[in-house]
Structure formats: structure tokens, C-alpha cells
PDB file of C-alpha atoms in Angstrom:
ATOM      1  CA  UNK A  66      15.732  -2.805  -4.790  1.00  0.00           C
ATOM      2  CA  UNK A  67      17.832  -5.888  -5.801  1.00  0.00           C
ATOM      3  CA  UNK A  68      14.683  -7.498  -7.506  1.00  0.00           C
ATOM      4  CA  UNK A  69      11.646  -6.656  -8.452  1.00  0.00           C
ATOM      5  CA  UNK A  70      10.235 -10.184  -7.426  1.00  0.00           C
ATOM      6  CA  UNK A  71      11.151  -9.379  -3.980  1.00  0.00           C
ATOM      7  CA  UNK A  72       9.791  -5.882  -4.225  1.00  0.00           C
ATOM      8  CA  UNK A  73       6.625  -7.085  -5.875  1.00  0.00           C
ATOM      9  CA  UNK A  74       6.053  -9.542  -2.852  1.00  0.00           C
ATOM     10  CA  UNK A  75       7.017  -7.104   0.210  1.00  0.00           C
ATOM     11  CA  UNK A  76       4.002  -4.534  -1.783  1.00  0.00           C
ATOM     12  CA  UNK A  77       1.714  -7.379  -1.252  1.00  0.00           C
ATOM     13  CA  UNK A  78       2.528  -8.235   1.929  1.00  0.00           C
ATOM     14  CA  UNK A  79       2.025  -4.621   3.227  1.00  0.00           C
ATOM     15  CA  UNK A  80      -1.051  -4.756   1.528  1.00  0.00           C
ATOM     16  CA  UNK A  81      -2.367  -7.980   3.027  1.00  0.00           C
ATOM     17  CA  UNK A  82      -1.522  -6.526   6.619  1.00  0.00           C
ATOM     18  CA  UNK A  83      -2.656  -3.374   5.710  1.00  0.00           C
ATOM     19  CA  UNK A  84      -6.126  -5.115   4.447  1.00  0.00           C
ATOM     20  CA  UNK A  85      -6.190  -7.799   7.629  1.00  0.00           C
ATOM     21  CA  UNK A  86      -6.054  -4.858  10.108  1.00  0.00           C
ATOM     22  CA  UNK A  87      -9.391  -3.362   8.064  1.00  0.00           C
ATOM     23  CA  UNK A  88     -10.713  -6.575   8.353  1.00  0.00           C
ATOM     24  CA  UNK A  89     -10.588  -6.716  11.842  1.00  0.00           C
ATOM     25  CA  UNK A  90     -11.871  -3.442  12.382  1.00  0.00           C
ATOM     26  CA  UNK A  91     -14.784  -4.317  10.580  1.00  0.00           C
ATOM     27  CA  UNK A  92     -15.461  -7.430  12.636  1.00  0.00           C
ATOM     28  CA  UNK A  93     -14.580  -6.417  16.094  1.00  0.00           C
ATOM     29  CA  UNK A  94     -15.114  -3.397  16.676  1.00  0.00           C
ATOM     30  CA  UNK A  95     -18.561  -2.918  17.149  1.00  0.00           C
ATOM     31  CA  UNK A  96     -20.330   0.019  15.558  1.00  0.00           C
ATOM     32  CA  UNK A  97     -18.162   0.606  13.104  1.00  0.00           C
ATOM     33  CA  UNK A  98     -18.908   2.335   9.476  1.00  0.00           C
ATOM     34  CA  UNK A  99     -19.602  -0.685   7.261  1.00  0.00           C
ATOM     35  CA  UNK A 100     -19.106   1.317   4.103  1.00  0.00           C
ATOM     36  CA  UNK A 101     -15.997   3.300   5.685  1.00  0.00           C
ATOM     37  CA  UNK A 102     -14.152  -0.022   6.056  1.00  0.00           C
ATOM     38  CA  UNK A 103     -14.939  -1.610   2.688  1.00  0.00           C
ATOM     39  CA  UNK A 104     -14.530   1.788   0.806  1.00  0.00           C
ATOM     40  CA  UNK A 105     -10.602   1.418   2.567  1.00  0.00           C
ATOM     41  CA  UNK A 106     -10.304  -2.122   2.053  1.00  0.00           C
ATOM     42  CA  UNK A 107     -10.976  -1.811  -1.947  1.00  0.00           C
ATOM     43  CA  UNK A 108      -8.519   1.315  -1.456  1.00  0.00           C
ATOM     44  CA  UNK A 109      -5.992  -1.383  -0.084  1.00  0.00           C
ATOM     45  CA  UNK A 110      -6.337  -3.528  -3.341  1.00  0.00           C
ATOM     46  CA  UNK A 111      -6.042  -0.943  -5.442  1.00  0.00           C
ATOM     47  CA  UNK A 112      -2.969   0.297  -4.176  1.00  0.00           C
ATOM     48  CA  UNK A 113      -1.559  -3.252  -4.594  1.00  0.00           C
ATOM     49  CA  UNK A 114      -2.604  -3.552  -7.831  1.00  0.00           C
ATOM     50  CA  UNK A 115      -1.033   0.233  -9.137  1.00  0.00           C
ATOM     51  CA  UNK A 116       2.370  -0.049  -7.348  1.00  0.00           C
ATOM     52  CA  UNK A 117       2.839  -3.837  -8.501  1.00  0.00           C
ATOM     53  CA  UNK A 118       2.094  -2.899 -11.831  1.00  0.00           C
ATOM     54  CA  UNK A 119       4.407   0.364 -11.564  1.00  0.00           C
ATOM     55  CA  UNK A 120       7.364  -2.125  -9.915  1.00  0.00           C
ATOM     56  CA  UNK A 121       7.564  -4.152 -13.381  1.00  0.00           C
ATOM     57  CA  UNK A 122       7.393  -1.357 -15.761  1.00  0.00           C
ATOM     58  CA  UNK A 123      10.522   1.247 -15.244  1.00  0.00           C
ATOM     59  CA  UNK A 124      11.164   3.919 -17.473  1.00  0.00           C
ATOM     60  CA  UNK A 125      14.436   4.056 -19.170  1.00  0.00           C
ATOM     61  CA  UNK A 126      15.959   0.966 -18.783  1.00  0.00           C
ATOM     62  CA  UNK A 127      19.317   1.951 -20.623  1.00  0.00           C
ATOM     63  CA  UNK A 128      20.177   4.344 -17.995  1.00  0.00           C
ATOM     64  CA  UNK A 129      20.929   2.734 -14.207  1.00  0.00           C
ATOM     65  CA  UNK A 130      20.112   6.242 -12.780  1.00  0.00           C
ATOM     66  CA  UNK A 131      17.184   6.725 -14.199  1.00  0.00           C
ATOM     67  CA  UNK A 132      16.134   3.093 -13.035  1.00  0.00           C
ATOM     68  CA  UNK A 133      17.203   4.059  -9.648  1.00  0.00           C
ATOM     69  CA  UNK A 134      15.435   7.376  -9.357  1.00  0.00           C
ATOM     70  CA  UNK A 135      12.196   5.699 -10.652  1.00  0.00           C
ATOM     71  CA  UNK A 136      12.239   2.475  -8.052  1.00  0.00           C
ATOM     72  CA  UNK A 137      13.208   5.415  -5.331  1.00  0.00           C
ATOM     73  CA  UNK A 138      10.416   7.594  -5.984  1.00  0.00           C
ATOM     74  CA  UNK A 139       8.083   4.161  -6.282  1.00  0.00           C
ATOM     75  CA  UNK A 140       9.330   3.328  -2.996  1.00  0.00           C
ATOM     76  CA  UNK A 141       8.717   7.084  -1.583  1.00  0.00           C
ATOM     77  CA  UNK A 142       4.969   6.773  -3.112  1.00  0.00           C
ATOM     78  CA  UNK A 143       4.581   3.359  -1.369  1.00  0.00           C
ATOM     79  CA  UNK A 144       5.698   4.782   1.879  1.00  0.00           C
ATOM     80  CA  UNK A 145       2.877   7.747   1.649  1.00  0.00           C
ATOM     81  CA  UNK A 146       0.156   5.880   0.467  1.00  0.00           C
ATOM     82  CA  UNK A 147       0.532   2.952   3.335  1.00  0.00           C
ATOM     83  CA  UNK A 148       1.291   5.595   5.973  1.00  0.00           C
ATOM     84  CA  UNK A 149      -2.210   7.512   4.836  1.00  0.00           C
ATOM     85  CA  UNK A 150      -4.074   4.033   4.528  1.00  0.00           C
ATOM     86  CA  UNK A 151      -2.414   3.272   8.009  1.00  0.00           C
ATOM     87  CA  UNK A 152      -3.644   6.831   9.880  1.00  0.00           C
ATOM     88  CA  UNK A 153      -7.693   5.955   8.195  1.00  0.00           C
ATOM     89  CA  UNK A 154      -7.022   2.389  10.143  1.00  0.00           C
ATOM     90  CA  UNK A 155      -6.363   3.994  13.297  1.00  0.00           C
ATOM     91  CA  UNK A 156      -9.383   6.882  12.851  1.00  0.00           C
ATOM     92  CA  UNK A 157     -11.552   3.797  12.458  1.00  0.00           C
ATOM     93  CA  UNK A 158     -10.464   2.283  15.612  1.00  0.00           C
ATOM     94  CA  UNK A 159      -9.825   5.404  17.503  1.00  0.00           C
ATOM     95  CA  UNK A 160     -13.694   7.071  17.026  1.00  0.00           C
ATOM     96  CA  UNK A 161     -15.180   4.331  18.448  1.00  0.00           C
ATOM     97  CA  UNK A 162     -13.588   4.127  21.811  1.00  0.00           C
ATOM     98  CA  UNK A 163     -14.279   7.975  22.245  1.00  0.00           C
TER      99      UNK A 163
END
């Protein structure tokens, strides 16, 4: 990543997609668990919050490769934890048209 102001801002705009589809599973899908979807949607923020703060503090910042690993394995983490918030999205949505 060429910046970490650009990296900051795609992590929040995940997030704020991530949080919008919530959102609308919470207000149009009917019968929906309340607490399911808010418990996810604070999960959302949090992960903004830890992987923002983990994109402006890198370890070693004499060393390019040890810069490089760090923002690759942030980057990896980011990846996980969106595609897991992601597959609870779709559970959501998915159990109530069965």
C-alpha cells in the first residue's frame, strides 16, 4: 500500500458497506434477530476501529521489509475478518427465506 491515507479510507469504506448491508437486513427483512444484527453491526465498528489503528502504527520502520510484511499480513487479516463478517450477513438473510 502506497499510503496509508488511502488504505485507512478503503478500511472504512468496506466497513461502511459492510455495516449498510447489516442495516438493511435489520430493516427489511422481516423477522430478523434484532440482537444478531446489532451484535454484527458493533462487530463492524470495531473492526474499523482495530485495523485503522493497526494501518498507522507499523513495526520497524527502519527496515522496508519488515514494513512490507506487516501492511501484507494487515491486509491478509482485513481480508478474513470482512470475508467472516460478510458469510454472518448472508446467514442473516439466508435463514429467513428458508
Amino acid at each position: 500500500m502506497a499510503n496509508k491515507r488511502i488504505l485507512k479510507k478503503r478500511i472504512s469504506n468496506v466497513a461502511g458497506e459492510l455495516f449498510s448491508e447489516a442495516l438493511v437486513c435489520k430493516l427489511c427483512i422481516p423477522g430478523v434477530d434484532q440482537e444478531k444484527v446489532d451484535a454484527l453491526m458493533a462487530r463492524v465498528l470495531d473492526m474499523q476501529d482495530n485495523f485503522i489503528l493497526r494501518a498507522g502504527h507499523t513495526d520497524g520502520k527502519d527496515n522496508p521489509r519488515v514494513v512490507k510484511a506487516y501492511y501484507r499480513k494487515l491486509w491478509e487479516d482485513f481480508g478474513k475478518e470482512v470475508e467472516a463478517i460478510a458469510s454472518e450477513i448472508e446467514k442473516l438473510g439466508n435463514h429467513q427465506e428458508a
